[in-house]
Amino acid sequence: MTVVEAPTLIAPHGGRLVDRSGPRPDGFERLEQIQLTSRELSDLDMLASGALSPLEGFMGRNDYERVVEEMRLERGLLWALPVCLAVDRPPHGDDVALTDETGRPLAVLEVDEVFEYDKEREAERCFRTTDAAHPGVARLYDQKPFYLSGRVTVFERIDPPFPELALDPLDTRRAFDERGWQRVVGFQTRNPIHRAHEYLTKGALETVDGLLIHPLVGDTKSDDVPAATRVECYQVLVDNYYPADRVLVSAFPAAMRYAGPREAIWHAICRKNYGCSHFIVGRDHAGVGDYYGTYEAQLIFDEFEPHELDIEPMFFEHAFFCRVCGQMATPKTCPHGGDDHVFLSGTKVRELLAAGELPPAEFSRPEVAEVLISAYRS
Ligand SMILES: [Zn+2]
């Protein structure tokens, strides 16, 4: 008899999937309450689900310092961005209650340390700029002056914006297992998927077992396309153009930091926790404006040994439809010039959609464009 071993998924970062959900403790009502910002709430939810494994709470000073300076936790494990909770002053008790913006209690934090931090240094190191016009830096500058660290126990999860797409790392891992996927590529997006992204994801899917389309649904800049519209775009695209047994769409609850290269690493580590063995990194991943060079978010992966990250980045160029090739291509695969390429600027696309006109089929699937046009109308 032959024993066929079940396929095994990639191990979580640090080896073990953290679970920081738990029951509401007795005497909870008497605790000092701390209200979290939307970014901190996203982080809290990801701590609860293990999406930020191996973190078990908001970072202490030693982890914070080493992450800011060297992109490593105190114990040496690769980690790209601070996950910190900012407060006005040191709390009184040993435990504090964490609440959402309406004061609803969600979690308890076992107070470990309270420390001051240097906002400009964090900006310079993590965002590569101290410019307050950068949305991530602006948010950092708005923060309260101390960081409060400690392990969290989350007894009430925030309401997911898209309940049908809310899958924790344990759920996506189970879904991959059930489908028999071992090698899974994750695709991070905060924009509607046009033909170019479809081409990248399908190109990646050709070499692995499954594709996780993992749109970020936490806080973004207000001029990004609303998450509800984007989610509808992904659904019509997947329903019409992807094989149902090879793709999973699920929401990534993180808030955008716009930290470019560092956030690319951070996004990859999170997707490893969700069970992805591969991760698509496009040009200017998680960038904003012109703060980062085109390839910085790809080159930063060279600063680490592949085994340190384990999840394998897949680097892609911008794609386009080439009329001579008669297909989607990139500068890596097409020798023809720009005149042969169907290219529309973001501004041009928005103009067409606002006027109720479909962009060329070489640029957008009509089903996706229709969703965007009706979103513009309302
Ligand atoms: Zn061509």
XYZ file of C-alpha atoms and ligand atoms in Angstrom:
379
model
C 0.000 0.000 0.000
C 1.300 3.430 -0.859
C 0.909 6.152 1.684
C 0.261 9.458 -0.007
C 1.249 12.298 2.247
C -1.102 15.242 2.369
C 0.438 18.342 0.849
C 1.819 20.675 3.467
C 1.513 24.399 3.347
C 4.274 26.836 4.155
C 4.860 27.305 7.918
C 3.729 30.578 9.510
C 6.394 33.225 10.159
C 8.320 32.154 13.266
C 6.916 28.602 12.951
C 3.589 28.809 14.728
C 0.288 30.504 13.977
C -0.552 32.794 16.891
C -4.120 32.898 18.217
C -4.769 35.838 20.522
C -8.525 35.459 20.711
C -9.937 34.515 24.112
C -12.731 35.029 26.640
C -13.607 38.359 28.236
C -11.879 38.384 31.650
C -13.637 38.983 34.983
C -13.424 42.507 36.359
C -12.928 43.817 32.879
C -15.383 46.703 33.419
C -13.071 48.329 35.979
C -10.096 48.617 33.611
C -8.874 51.871 32.163
C -10.019 52.121 28.552
C -7.877 53.073 25.579
C -9.516 53.978 22.294
C -7.744 52.697 19.204
C -7.374 54.455 15.853
C -8.536 52.669 12.706
C -4.946 51.616 11.909
C -4.482 50.233 15.414
C -7.832 48.431 15.180
C -6.707 46.721 11.965
C -3.473 45.697 13.672
C -5.390 44.410 16.710
C -7.625 42.287 14.503
C -4.605 40.846 12.722
C -2.937 40.095 16.066
C -6.091 38.209 17.100
C -6.156 36.066 13.953
C -2.444 35.296 13.754
C -2.013 37.318 10.543
C 0.882 39.063 12.340
C 2.467 35.866 13.727
C 4.727 35.642 15.647
C 3.571 38.900 17.291
C 1.274 38.380 20.277
C 0.653 42.027 21.034
C 1.796 45.564 20.418
C 5.578 45.831 20.255
C 7.871 46.611 23.164
C 10.886 48.883 22.969
C 13.498 46.266 22.051
C 11.440 44.855 19.192
C 10.518 48.361 18.058
C 14.107 49.634 18.075
C 15.482 46.698 16.158
C 12.627 46.727 13.641
C 13.110 50.432 12.965
C 16.889 50.137 12.627
C 17.423 46.666 11.170
C 14.044 45.266 10.115
C 14.312 42.507 12.675
C 12.564 41.588 15.904
C 14.702 41.467 19.040
C 15.190 37.711 18.557
C 16.513 38.285 15.037
C 13.494 37.228 13.010
C 12.836 39.375 9.965
C 10.075 41.957 10.490
C 9.513 45.058 8.403
C 7.308 47.606 10.184
C 6.435 48.673 13.738
C 3.134 47.368 15.099
C 2.630 49.790 17.968
C -0.105 51.327 20.048
C 0.233 55.066 20.731
C -1.114 56.556 23.981
C -1.231 59.959 25.741
C 0.285 58.840 29.040
C 1.269 55.696 30.947
C -1.840 53.799 32.145
C -2.465 53.074 35.832
C -3.178 49.356 36.119
C -1.475 46.157 34.980
C -4.157 45.604 32.350
C -6.051 48.003 30.125
C -9.128 47.586 27.951
C -8.838 48.392 24.248
C -11.935 49.803 22.567
C -13.002 50.808 19.084
C -13.776 54.386 18.083
C -17.273 54.155 19.600
C -15.946 52.924 22.964
C -16.967 49.281 22.421
C -14.519 47.053 24.336
C -12.675 44.535 22.184
C -9.592 43.338 23.995
C -7.411 43.397 27.077
C -3.744 44.369 26.940
C -1.351 43.177 29.625
C 0.785 46.265 30.128
C 4.442 45.516 29.566
C 6.174 48.826 28.856
C 5.466 52.430 28.006
C 8.156 54.236 26.060
C 8.784 57.439 24.169
C 9.643 57.252 20.498
C 11.085 59.569 17.899
C 8.528 60.160 15.160
C 10.984 61.694 12.698
C 13.386 58.802 13.056
C 10.597 56.262 12.603
C 9.461 58.174 9.504
C 12.958 58.419 8.066
C 13.770 54.735 8.651
C 10.398 53.164 7.825
C 8.981 55.527 5.191
C 12.319 56.780 3.823
C 10.994 60.333 4.156
C 10.092 62.811 6.887
C 7.723 64.707 4.588
C 4.412 65.307 6.375
C 2.642 65.260 2.990
C 3.257 61.500 2.828
C -0.018 59.906 4.109
C 1.753 57.301 6.280
C 4.117 59.880 7.751
C 1.213 62.277 8.351
C -0.575 59.597 10.340
C 2.584 58.870 12.327
C 3.032 62.587 13.159
C -0.609 62.704 14.352
C -0.024 59.897 16.830
C 0.055 60.235 20.609
C 3.540 60.567 22.170
C 4.087 57.190 23.924
C 3.988 53.606 22.765
C 2.254 51.119 25.036
C 3.304 47.513 24.615
C 1.928 44.205 25.785
C 0.249 40.975 24.852
C -3.394 41.265 23.806
C -6.372 38.978 24.274
C -9.148 39.833 21.855
C -12.638 38.785 22.956
C -14.621 40.767 20.407
C -13.495 41.006 16.792
C -14.242 44.151 14.789
C -17.089 43.722 12.308
C -15.503 42.807 8.996
C -16.503 45.192 6.190
C -17.133 42.163 3.935
C -18.283 39.256 6.128
C -18.451 36.855 3.167
C -14.779 37.558 2.406
C -13.514 37.532 5.993
C -11.133 34.596 6.284
C -8.519 34.325 9.012
C -5.164 32.642 8.308
C -6.558 29.421 9.754
C -9.506 29.619 7.314
C -7.434 30.310 4.207
C -5.037 27.508 5.200
C -7.986 25.155 5.573
C -9.392 26.285 2.212
C -6.028 25.682 0.493
C -5.794 22.257 2.121
C -9.295 21.283 1.020
C -8.478 22.227 -2.551
C -5.227 20.285 -2.409
C -3.137 23.413 -2.989
C 0.383 23.407 -1.662
C 1.926 26.224 -3.649
C -0.281 29.287 -3.481
C 0.475 32.762 -4.786
C -0.962 35.776 -2.974
C -1.903 38.940 -4.815
C -2.199 42.163 -2.866
C -4.255 44.915 -4.394
C -6.023 48.103 -3.428
C -7.218 48.880 -6.949
C -9.720 47.329 -9.357
C -8.125 44.564 -11.416
C -7.689 45.501 -15.053
C -6.272 43.310 -17.800
C -2.709 44.078 -16.720
C -3.240 42.666 -13.220
C -5.229 39.778 -14.603
C -2.237 38.928 -16.778
C 0.195 39.032 -13.839
C -1.962 36.904 -11.577
C -2.585 34.352 -14.299
C 1.093 34.302 -15.235
C 1.911 33.521 -11.599
C -0.901 30.975 -11.352
C 0.552 29.053 -14.317
C 3.445 27.968 -12.066
C 1.619 27.221 -8.782
C -1.514 25.411 -7.563
C -3.737 28.277 -6.528
C -4.196 32.030 -6.414
C -5.322 34.067 -3.410
C -6.670 37.442 -4.534
C -6.294 39.313 -1.284
C -7.527 42.903 -1.593
C -6.679 45.224 1.240
C -9.903 46.480 2.824
C -8.559 48.424 5.834
C -8.017 52.169 5.772
C -6.717 53.657 2.533
C -6.356 57.219 1.261
C -9.741 58.687 0.450
C -8.968 58.895 -3.282
C -8.448 55.153 -3.665
C -11.489 53.391 -5.196
C -13.922 52.449 -2.363
C -13.457 48.904 -1.108
C -17.058 47.883 -1.858
C -16.634 48.808 -5.531
C -13.306 47.023 -5.755
C -14.718 43.871 -4.188
C -17.546 43.857 -6.741
C -14.946 44.189 -9.522
C -12.977 41.196 -8.229
C -16.109 39.115 -8.055
C -17.267 39.778 -11.616
C -13.734 39.254 -12.897
C -13.239 35.947 -11.090
C -16.730 34.700 -12.015
C -16.139 35.373 -15.688
C -12.441 34.858 -16.326
C -10.835 32.572 -13.708
C -11.378 28.848 -13.070
C -13.358 28.613 -9.826
C -11.251 25.783 -8.418
C -7.968 27.690 -8.764
C -8.725 31.011 -7.157
C -9.923 32.288 -3.805
C -10.942 35.904 -3.127
C -10.666 37.020 0.463
C -10.245 40.330 2.263
C -6.947 41.419 3.805
C -7.924 43.501 6.852
C -4.740 45.581 7.041
C -4.657 49.362 6.867
C -2.382 50.836 4.189
C 0.760 52.440 5.535
C 2.173 53.465 2.115
C 5.640 52.498 3.311
C 6.615 51.140 -0.125
C 9.582 48.725 0.125
C 9.198 47.905 3.806
C 5.485 47.384 3.393
C 6.135 44.973 0.515
C 8.139 42.794 2.916
C 5.474 43.209 5.590
C 2.714 42.250 3.147
C 4.696 39.167 2.130
C 5.171 38.051 5.757
C 1.449 38.458 6.433
C 0.552 36.400 3.341
C 2.944 33.684 4.492
C 0.827 33.493 7.640
C -2.269 33.109 5.468
C -0.579 30.101 3.847
C 0.829 31.601 0.636
C 4.141 30.181 -0.613
C 4.544 32.930 -3.232
C 3.726 36.621 -3.321
C 3.389 38.963 -6.279
C 5.377 42.181 -5.971
C 4.690 44.665 -8.718
C 6.411 47.909 -9.512
C 6.134 50.501 -6.740
C 4.311 48.066 -4.458
C 2.573 49.903 -1.576
C 4.042 53.167 -2.823
C 2.418 56.552 -3.014
C 3.269 59.614 -5.078
C 6.918 59.506 -6.138
C 8.457 58.736 -2.757
C 9.870 55.396 -3.906
C 11.794 54.294 -6.949
C 10.042 51.983 -9.395
C 11.914 48.858 -8.298
C 12.730 49.668 -4.653
C 9.942 47.414 -3.359
C 11.440 44.519 -5.368
C 15.122 45.184 -4.636
C 14.603 45.258 -0.866
C 14.006 41.489 -0.963
C 17.685 41.057 -1.940
C 18.729 42.397 1.463
C 17.695 39.125 3.107
C 18.505 35.461 2.701
C 15.633 33.671 0.928
C 15.155 31.233 3.850
C 14.628 34.144 6.247
C 11.460 35.117 4.473
C 10.600 31.674 3.098
C 7.675 33.006 1.062
C 8.975 33.560 -2.446
C 8.458 36.978 -4.036
C 7.480 36.986 -7.716
C 8.495 40.221 -9.393
C 6.474 41.632 -12.228
C 6.699 44.485 -14.701
C 3.750 46.588 -15.783
C 1.722 44.726 -18.392
C -0.129 46.004 -21.456
C -1.877 44.703 -24.541
C 0.405 44.741 -27.603
C -1.392 44.987 -30.940
C 1.537 43.393 -32.824
C 2.006 40.506 -30.388
C -1.787 40.268 -30.324
C -1.748 39.594 -26.594
C -0.948 40.890 -23.145
C 2.780 41.320 -22.545
C 5.378 43.256 -20.602
C 8.674 44.879 -21.608
C 10.226 41.521 -20.682
C 8.264 39.638 -23.339
C 7.377 42.136 -26.068
C 9.953 43.759 -28.391
C 7.577 46.365 -29.844
C 7.334 50.048 -29.106
C 4.872 52.081 -27.133
C 2.816 52.994 -30.203
C 1.793 49.357 -30.533
C 0.725 49.134 -26.908
C -2.746 49.928 -25.609
C -1.983 52.257 -22.736
C -4.352 54.514 -20.843
C -3.335 56.769 -17.996
C -5.260 56.540 -14.740
C -6.678 59.987 -15.440
C -7.876 58.938 -18.917
C -9.545 55.810 -17.518
C -11.327 57.844 -14.844
C -12.531 60.316 -17.527
C -13.958 57.508 -19.656
C -15.668 55.825 -16.721
C -17.082 59.118 -15.422
C -18.518 59.758 -18.914
C -20.115 56.297 -18.855
C -17.837 55.004 -21.630
C -16.176 51.605 -21.612
C -12.385 51.669 -21.843
C -11.005 49.489 -24.664
C -11.506 45.744 -24.094
C -7.715 45.361 -24.304
C -7.468 47.474 -21.169
C -10.458 46.487 -19.019
C -12.857 43.582 -19.009
C -16.277 45.110 -19.840
C -17.856 43.488 -16.751
C -15.327 45.267 -14.526
C -15.735 48.570 -16.379
C -19.534 48.365 -15.958
C -19.137 48.039 -12.186
C -16.863 51.073 -12.138
C -19.163 53.134 -14.372
C -22.161 52.516 -12.123
C -20.033 53.379 -9.077
C -19.130 56.692 -10.724
C -22.806 57.392 -11.473
C -23.964 56.965 -7.884
Zn 4.542 43.277 -28.821
